[in-house]
Short mmCIF file of C-alpha atoms and ligand atoms in Angstrom, two decimals:
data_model
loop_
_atom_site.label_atom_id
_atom_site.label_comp_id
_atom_site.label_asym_id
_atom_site.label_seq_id
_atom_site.Cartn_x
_atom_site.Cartn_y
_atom_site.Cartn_z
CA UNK A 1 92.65 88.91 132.98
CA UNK A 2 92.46 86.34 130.02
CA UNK A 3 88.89 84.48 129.95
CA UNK A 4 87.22 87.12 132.36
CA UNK A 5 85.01 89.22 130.17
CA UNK A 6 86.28 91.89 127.07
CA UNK A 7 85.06 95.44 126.50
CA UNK A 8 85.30 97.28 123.22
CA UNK A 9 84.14 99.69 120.86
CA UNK A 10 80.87 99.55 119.05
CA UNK A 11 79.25 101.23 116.31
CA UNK A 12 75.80 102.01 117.31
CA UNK A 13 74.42 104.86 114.93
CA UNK A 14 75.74 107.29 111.78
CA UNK A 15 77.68 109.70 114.31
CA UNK A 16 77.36 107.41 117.35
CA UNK A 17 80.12 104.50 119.03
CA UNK A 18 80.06 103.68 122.06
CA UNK A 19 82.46 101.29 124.42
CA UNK A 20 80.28 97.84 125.78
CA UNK A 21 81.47 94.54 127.10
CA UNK A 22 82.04 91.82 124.89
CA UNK A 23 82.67 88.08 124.95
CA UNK A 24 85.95 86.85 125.32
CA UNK A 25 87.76 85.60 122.14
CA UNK A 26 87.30 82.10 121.57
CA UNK A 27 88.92 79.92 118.65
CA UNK A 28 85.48 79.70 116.79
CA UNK A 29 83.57 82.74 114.92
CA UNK A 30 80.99 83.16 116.41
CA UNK A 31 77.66 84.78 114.63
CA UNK A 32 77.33 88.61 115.74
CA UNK A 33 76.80 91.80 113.98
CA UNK A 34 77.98 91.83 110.22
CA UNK A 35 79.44 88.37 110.26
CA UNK A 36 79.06 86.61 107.12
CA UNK A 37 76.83 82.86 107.97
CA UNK A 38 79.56 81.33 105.67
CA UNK A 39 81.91 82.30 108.40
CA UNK A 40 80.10 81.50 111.64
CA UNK A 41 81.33 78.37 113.67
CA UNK A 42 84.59 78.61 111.39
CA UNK A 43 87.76 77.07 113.98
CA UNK A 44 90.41 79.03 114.08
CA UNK A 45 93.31 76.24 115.80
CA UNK A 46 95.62 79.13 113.90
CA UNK A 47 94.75 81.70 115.81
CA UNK A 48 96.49 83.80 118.63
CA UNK A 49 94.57 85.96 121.34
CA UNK A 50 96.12 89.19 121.84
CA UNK A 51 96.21 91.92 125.13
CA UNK A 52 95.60 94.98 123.18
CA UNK A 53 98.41 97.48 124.10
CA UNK A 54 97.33 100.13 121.24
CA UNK A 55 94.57 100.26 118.38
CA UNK A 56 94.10 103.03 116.23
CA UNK A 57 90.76 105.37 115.00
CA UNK A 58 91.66 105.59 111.50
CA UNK A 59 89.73 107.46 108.31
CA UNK A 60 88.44 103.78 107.16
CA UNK A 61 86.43 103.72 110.56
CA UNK A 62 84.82 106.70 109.51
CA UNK A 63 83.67 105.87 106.43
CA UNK A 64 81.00 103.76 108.71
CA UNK A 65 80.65 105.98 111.45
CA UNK A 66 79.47 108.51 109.50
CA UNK A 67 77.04 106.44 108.21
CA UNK A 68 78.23 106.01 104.14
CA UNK A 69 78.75 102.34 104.12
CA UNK A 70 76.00 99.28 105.19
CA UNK A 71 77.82 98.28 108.37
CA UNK A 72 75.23 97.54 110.99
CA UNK A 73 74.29 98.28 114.14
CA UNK A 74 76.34 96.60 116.61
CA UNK A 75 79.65 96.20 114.43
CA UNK A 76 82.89 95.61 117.01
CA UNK A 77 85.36 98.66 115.18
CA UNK A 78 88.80 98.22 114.93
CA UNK A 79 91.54 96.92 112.77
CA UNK A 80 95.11 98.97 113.42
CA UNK A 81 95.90 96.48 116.37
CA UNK A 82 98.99 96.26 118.21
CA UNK A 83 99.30 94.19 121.41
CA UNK A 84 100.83 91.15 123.73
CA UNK A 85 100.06 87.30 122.95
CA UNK A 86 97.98 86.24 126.00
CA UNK A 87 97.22 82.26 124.53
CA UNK A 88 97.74 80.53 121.31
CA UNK A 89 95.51 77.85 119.34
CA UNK A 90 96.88 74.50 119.26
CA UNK A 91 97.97 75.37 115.81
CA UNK A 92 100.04 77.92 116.32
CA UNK A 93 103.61 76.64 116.19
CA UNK A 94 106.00 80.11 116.36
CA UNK A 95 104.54 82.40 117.91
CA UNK A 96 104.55 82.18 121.78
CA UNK A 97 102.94 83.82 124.70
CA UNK A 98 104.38 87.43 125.63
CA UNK A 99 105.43 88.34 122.27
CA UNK A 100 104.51 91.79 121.24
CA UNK A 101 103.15 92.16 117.97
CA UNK A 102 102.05 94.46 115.18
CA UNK A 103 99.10 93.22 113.26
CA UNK A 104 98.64 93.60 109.95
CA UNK A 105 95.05 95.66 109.15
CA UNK A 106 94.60 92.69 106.23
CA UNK A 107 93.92 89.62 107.53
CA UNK A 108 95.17 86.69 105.40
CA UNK A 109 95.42 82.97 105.33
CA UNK A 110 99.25 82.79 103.96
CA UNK A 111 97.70 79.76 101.78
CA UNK A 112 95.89 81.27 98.68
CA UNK A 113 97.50 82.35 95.31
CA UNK A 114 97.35 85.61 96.38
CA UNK A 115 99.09 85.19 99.43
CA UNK A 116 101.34 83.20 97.75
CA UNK A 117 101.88 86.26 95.42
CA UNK A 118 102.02 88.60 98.77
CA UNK A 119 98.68 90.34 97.95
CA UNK A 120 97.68 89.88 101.05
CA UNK A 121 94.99 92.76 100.91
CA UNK A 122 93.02 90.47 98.30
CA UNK A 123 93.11 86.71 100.36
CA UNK A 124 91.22 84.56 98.75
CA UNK A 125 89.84 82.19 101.55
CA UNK A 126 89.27 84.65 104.73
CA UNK A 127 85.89 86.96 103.07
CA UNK A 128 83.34 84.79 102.29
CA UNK A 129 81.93 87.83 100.09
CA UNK A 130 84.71 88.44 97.98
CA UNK A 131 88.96 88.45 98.31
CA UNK A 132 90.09 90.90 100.98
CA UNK A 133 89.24 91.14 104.57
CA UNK A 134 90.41 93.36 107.51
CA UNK A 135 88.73 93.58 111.49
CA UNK A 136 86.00 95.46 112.18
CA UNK A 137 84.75 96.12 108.56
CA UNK A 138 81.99 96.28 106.56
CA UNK A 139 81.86 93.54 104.62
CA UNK A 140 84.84 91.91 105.16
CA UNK A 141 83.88 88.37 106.64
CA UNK A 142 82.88 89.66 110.30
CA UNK A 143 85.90 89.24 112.33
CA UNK A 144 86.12 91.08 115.37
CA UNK A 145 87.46 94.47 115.51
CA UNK A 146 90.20 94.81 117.71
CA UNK A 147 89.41 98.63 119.38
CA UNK A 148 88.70 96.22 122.44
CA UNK A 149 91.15 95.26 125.66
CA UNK A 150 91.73 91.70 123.88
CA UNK A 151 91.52 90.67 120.26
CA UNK A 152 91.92 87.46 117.98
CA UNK A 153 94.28 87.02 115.17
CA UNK A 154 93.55 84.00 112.82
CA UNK A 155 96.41 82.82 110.75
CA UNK A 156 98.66 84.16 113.81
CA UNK A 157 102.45 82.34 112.47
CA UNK A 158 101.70 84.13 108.95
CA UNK A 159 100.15 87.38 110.38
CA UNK A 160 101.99 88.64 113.46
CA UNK A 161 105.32 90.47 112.86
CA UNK A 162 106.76 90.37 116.20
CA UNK A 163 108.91 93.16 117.71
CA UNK A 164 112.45 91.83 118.26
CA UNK A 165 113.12 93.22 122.00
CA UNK A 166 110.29 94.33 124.10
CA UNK A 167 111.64 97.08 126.48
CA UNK A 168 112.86 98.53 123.28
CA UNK A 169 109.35 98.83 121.42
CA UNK A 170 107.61 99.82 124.50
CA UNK A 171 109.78 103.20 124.04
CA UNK A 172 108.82 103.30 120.26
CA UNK A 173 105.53 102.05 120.69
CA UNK A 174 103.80 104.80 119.35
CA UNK A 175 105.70 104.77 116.15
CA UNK A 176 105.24 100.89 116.24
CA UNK A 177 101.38 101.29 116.44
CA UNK A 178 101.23 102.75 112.97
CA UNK A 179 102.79 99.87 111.41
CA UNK A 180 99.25 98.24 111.24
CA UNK A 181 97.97 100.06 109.17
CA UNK A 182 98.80 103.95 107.93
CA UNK A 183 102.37 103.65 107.45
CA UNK A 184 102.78 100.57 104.98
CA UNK A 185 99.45 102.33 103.68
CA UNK A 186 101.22 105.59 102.99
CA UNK A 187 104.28 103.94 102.28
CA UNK A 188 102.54 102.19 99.47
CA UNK A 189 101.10 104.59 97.83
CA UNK A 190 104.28 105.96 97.39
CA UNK A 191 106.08 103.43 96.30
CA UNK A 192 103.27 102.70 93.81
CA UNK A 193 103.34 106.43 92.48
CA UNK A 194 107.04 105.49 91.52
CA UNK A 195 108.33 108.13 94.47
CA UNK A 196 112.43 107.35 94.86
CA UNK A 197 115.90 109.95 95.23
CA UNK A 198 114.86 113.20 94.21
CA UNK A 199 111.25 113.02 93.32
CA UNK A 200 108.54 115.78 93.45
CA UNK A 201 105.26 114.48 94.91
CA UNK A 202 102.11 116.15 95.63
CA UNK A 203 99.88 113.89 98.79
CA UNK A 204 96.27 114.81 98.36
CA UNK A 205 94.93 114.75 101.79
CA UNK A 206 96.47 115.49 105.26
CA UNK A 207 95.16 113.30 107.30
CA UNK A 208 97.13 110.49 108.97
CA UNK A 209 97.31 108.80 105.61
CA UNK A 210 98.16 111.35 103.57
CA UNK A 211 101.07 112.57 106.71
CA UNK A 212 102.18 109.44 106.90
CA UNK A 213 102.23 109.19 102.90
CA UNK A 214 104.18 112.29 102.84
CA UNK A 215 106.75 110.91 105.89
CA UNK A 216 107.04 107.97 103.32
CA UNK A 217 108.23 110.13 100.74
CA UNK A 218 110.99 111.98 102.75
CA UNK A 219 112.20 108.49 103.90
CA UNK A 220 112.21 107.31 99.97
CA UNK A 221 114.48 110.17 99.30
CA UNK A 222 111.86 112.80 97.34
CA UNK A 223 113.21 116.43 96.84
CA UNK A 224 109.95 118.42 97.43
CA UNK A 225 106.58 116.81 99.36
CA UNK A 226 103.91 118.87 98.79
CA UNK A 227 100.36 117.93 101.09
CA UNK A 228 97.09 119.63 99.80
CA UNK A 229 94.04 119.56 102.18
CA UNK A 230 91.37 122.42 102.79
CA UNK A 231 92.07 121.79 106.79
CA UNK A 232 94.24 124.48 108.35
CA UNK A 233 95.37 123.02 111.15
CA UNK A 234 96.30 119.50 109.01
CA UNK A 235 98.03 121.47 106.49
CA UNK A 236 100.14 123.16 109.64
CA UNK A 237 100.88 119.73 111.00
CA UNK A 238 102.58 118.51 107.56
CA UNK A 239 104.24 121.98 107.49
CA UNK A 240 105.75 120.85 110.71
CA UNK A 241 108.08 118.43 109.32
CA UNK A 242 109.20 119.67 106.01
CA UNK A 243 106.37 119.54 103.74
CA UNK A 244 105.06 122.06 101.24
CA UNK A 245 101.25 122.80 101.89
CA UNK A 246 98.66 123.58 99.20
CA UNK A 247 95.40 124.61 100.26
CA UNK A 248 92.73 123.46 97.85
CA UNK A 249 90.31 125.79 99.26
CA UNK A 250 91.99 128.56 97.12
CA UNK A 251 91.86 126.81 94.10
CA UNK A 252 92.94 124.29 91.72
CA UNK A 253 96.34 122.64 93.37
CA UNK A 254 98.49 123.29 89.69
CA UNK A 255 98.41 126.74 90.27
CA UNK A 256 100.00 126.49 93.93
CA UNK A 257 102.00 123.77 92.65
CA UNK A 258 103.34 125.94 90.08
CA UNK A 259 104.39 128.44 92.42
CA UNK A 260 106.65 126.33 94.81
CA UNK A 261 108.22 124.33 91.45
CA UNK A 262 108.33 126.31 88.95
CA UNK A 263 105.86 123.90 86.62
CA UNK A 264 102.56 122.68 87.60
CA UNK A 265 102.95 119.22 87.91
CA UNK A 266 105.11 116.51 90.00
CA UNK A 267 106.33 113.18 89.12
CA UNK A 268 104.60 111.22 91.26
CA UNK A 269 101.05 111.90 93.38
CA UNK A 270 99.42 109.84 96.15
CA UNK A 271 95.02 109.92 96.76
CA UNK A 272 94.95 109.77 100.43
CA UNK A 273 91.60 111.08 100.79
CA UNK A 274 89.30 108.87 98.83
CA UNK A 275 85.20 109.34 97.88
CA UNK A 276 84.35 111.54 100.15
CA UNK A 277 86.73 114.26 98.72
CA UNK A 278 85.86 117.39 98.87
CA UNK A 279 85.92 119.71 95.55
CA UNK A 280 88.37 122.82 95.10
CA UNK A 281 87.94 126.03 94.99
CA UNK A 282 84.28 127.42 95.30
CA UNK A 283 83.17 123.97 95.45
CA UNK A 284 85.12 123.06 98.46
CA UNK A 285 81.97 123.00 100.81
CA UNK A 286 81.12 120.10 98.76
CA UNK A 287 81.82 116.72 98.20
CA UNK A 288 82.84 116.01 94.77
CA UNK A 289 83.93 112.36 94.84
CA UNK A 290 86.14 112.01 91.56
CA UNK A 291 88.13 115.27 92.45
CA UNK A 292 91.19 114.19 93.44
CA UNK A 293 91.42 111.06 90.87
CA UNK A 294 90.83 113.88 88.41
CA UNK A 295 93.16 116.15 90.04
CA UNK A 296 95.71 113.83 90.49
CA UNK A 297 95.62 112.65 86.31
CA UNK A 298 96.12 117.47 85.83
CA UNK A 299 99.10 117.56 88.30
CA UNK A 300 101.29 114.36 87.49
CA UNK A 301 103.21 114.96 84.35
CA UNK A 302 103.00 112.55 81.22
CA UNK A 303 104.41 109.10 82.27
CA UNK A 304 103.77 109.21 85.85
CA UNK A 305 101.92 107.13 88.39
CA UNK A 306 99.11 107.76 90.50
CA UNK A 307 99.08 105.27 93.73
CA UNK A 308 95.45 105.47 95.58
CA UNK A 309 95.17 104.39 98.71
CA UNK A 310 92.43 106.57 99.29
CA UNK A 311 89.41 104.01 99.77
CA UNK A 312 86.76 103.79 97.00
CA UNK A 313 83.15 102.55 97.19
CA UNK A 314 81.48 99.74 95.48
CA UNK A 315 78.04 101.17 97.29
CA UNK A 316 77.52 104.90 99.32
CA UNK A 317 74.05 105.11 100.49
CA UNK A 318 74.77 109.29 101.42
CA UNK A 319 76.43 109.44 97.70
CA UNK A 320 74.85 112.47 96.00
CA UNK A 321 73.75 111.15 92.75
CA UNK A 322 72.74 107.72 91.59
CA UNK A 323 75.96 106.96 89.65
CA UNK A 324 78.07 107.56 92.75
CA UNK A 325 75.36 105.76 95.11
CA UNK A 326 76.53 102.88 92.97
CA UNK A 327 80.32 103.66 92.92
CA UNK A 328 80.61 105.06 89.46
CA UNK A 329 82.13 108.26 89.23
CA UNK A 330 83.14 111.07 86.81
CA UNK A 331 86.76 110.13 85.82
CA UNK A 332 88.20 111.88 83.19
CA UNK A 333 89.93 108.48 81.75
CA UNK A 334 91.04 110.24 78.87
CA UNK A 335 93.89 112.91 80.55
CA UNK A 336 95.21 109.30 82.30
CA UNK A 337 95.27 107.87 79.36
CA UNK A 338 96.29 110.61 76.55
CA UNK A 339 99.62 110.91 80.02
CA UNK A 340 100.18 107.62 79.80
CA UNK A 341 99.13 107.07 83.42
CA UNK A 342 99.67 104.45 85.35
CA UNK A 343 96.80 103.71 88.84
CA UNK A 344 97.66 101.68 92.02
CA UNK A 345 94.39 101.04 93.86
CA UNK A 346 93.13 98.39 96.86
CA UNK A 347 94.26 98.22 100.20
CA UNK A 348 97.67 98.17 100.94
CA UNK A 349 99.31 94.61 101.56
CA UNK A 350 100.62 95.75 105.12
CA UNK A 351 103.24 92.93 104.96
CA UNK A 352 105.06 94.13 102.23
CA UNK A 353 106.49 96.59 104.01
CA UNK A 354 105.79 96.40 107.70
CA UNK A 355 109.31 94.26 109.14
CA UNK A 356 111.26 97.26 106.62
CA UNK A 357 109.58 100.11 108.51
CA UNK A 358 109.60 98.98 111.78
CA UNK A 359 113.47 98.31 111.29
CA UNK A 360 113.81 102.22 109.87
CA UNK A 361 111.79 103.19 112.99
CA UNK A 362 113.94 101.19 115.59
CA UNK A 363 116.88 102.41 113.97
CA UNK A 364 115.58 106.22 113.91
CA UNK A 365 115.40 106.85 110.48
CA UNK A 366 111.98 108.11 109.99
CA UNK A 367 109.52 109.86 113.04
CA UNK A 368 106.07 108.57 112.11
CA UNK A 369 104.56 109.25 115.41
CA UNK A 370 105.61 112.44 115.24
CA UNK A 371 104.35 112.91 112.11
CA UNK A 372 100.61 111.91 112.32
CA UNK A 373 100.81 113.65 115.92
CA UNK A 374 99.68 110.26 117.11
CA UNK A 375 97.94 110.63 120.61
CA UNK A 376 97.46 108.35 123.17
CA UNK A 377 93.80 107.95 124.63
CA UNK A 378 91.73 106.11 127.37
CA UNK A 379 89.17 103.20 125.68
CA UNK A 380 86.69 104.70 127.15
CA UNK A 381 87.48 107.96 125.50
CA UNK A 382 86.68 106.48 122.00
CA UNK A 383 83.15 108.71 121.16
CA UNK A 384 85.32 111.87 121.93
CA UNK A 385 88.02 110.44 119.74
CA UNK A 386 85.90 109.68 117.14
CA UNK A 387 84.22 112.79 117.48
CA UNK A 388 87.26 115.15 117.37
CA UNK A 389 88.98 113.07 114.44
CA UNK A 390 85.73 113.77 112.43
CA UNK A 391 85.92 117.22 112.91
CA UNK A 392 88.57 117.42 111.66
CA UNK A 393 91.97 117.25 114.56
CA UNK A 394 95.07 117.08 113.27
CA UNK A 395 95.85 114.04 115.49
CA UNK A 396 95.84 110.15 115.42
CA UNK A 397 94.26 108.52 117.89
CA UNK A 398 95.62 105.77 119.48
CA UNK A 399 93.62 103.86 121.64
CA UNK A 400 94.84 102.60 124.90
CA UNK A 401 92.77 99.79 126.41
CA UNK A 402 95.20 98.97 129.10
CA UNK A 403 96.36 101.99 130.26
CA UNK A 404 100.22 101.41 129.60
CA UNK A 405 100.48 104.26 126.98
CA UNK A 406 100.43 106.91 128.99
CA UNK A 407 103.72 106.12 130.17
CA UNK A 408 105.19 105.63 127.16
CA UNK A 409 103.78 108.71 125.32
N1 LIG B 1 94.15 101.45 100.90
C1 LIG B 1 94.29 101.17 102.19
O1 LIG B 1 94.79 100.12 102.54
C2 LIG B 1 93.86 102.19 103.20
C3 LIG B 1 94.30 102.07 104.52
C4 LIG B 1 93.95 103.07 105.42
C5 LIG B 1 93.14 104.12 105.03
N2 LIG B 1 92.70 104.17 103.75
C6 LIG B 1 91.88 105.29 103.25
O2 LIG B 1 92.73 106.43 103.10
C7 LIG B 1 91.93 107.62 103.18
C8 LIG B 1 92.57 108.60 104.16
O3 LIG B 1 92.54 108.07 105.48
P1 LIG B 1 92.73 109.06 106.73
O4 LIG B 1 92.69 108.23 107.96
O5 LIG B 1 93.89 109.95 106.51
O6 LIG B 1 91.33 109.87 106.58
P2 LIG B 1 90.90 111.35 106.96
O7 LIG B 1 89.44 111.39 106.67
O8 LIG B 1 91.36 111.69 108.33
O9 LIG B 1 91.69 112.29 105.94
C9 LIG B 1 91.21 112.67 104.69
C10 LIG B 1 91.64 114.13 104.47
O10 LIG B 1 91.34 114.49 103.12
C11 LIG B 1 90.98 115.87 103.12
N3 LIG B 1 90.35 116.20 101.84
C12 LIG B 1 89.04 116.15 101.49
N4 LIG B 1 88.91 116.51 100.19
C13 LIG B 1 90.15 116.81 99.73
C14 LIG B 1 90.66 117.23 98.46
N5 LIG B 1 89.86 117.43 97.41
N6 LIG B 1 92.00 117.43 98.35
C15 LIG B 1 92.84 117.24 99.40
N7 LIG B 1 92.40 116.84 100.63
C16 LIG B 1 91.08 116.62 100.77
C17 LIG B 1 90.11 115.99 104.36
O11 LIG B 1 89.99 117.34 104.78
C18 LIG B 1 90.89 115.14 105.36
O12 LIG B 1 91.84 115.90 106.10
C19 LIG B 1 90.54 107.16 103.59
O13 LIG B 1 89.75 107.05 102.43
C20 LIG B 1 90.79 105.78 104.17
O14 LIG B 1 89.66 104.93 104.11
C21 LIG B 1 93.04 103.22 102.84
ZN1 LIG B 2 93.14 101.99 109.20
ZN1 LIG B 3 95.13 83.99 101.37
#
């Protein structure tokens, strides 16, 4: 019930979350773990309150978890939030109670030149630190993450997209979950690596990114997705809907690449794995940050585009060297440049493309939950989530704080 108490999920420990209560939302943010004092006692009359009816465990959230960022003790997780409108700020003049919503992972004020411009991943006037904010993050201002029964959206007119007919999303809903965050993410990255009719693209990484990346691709009209990852059972799961695999276990990916085109390179490529990639070949046991960037730069040919959603650093306390504990890697600038190379970093400005997809996924153009093998678990499941998605599953977890999943799944 609205005003009677929240619970969500908190990170505790590198390798440890666990599910507590938390406060209500109010329309003030309040101090807590990781919020910025520039944003505490900020009033948020904009804001909506949201019943969460799914919110994803995504790669980002592991970056933390695992204990490579400085997010602290205590941090509320969560920013791929769909969910119901349960009370609006006096503020809020179009959206209304009982619409169901996607959020957008970015949160943004609608207000700043770079809203203005639709670079809503970069807001100006939301991260007290610097532009660009999201829930649940490190650094990003200190609003609430929304893994949690009920969450608050500031900005709620300019941020919610809501679903057009109810009944009709709650049979999609699992499709309509990933419109948060990974789809417009993967979507991106293709669109930034120039991917249209009859492109080749090679997707580094097969996680939900990199699948939903690759679904992205197929929906843009590319003749030939090929997914590299050093995970079997990911690599089986992009297999499953039309994608060629690579497995950079074996090797360098131009040599596999070569053998399923004919030439060892692709137009376009997509980094959806980020610094803590994993070399190739004999160095696969390792992390080798700047391998895919540098992979990516051998594989595209001269003239292409590399789009990176794969998240980047400014600081990695468990980096292996100094340069990289600082966020400077090895990039071999000169290949980009002597190909005339064009990179697409930064988060992805969900609303961009979130009303197109969720249209192509009403309409049943594209399968996204299918895709990412999205799965449906309790809130009080989140450690094992966590824990499975770290090892490695070939799944995305959805989290399901109100038990109406399960139905729909
Ligand atoms: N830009 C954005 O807006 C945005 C949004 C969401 C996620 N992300 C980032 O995208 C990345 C992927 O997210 P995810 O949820 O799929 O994470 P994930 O950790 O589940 O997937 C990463 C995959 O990359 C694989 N990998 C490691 N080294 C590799 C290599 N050298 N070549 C190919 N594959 C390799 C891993 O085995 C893993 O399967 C993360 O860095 C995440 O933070 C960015
Ligand atoms: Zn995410
Ligand atoms: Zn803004």
């Amino acid at each position: 019930m609205p005003g009677n108490g929240n619970r969500g999920v908190v990170y505790e420990a590198p390798g440890k979350v666990e599910v507590h209560e938390l406060d209500y939302p109010g329309f003030e943010l309040k101090d807590g773990p990781g919020v910025n004092p520039a944003n505490v006692g900020r009033k948020l009359p904009h804001a909506a309150i949201l019943k969460v009816v799914a919110t994803n465990i995504c790669g980002s959230d592991q970056h933390m978890v695992r204990g490579r960022t400085t997010a602290p003790a205590g941090l509320v997780l969560g920013h791929e939030i769909t969910g119901e409108v349960v009370e609006t700020g006096p503020g809020v003049e179009f959206v209304k109670t009982g619409d169901l919503v996607s959020v957008p992972f970015n949160i943004s004020c609608g207000r700043c030149r770079n809203c203005k411009e639709r670079k809503t991943g970069i807001c100006e006037n939301v991260n007290p630190d610097r532009p660009g904010s999201a829930y649940g993050y490190v650094d990003m201002g200190g609003w609430v993450g929304g893994q949690a029964e009920y969450a608050l959206v500031p900005y709620a007119d300019w941020n919610l997209l809501k679903f057009p007919d109810k009944d009709q999303a709650m049979e999609k809903i699992l499709d309509l979950a990933m419109l948060a965050d990974i789809f417009p993410t993967g979507f991106h990255g293709c669109v930034t690596a120039g991917v249209g009719p009859g492109s080749t693209v090679y997707v580094a990484g097969a996680g939900p990114v990199g699948l939903a990346a690759a679904a992205s691709a197929f929906l843009l009209g590319a003749a030939v997705v090929i997914v590299g990852d050093l995970n079997k059972e990911r690599l089986d799961q992009a297999h499953s809907f039309g994608c060629e695999t690579v497995n950079v276990a074996l090797g360098e990916p131009r040599d596999q690449i070569e053998q399923i085109l004919g030439v060892p390179e692709v137009d376009c490529a997509v980094d959806a794995v980020g610094f803590e990639a994993h070399g190739h070949g004999r160095d696969a046991a390792e992390e080798h940050p700047a391998t895919v960037l540098n992979t990516l730069m051998d594989v595209t040919r001269a003239g292409g585009a590399l789009g990176i959603p794969g998240l980047y650093v400014t600081g990695d306390p468990g980096a292996r060297d100094e340069a990289a504990k600082q966020g400077s890697l090895s990039i071999r600038i000169g290949l980009g440049w002597a190909k005339s190379h064009s990179f697409f970093t930064g988060q992805c400005p969900v609303m961009m493309y979130n009303r197109r997809l969720m249209m192509a996924i009403l309409n049943d153009r594209v399968r996204i939950a299918e895709a990412v093998n999205a799965t449906p678990i309790p809130l009080d499941a989140a450690p094992q989530g966590y824990h499975e998605f770290d090892e490695g599953a070939a799944r995305k977890y959805v989290l399901d704080p109100h038990g109406v999943l399960a139905g729909a799944a």
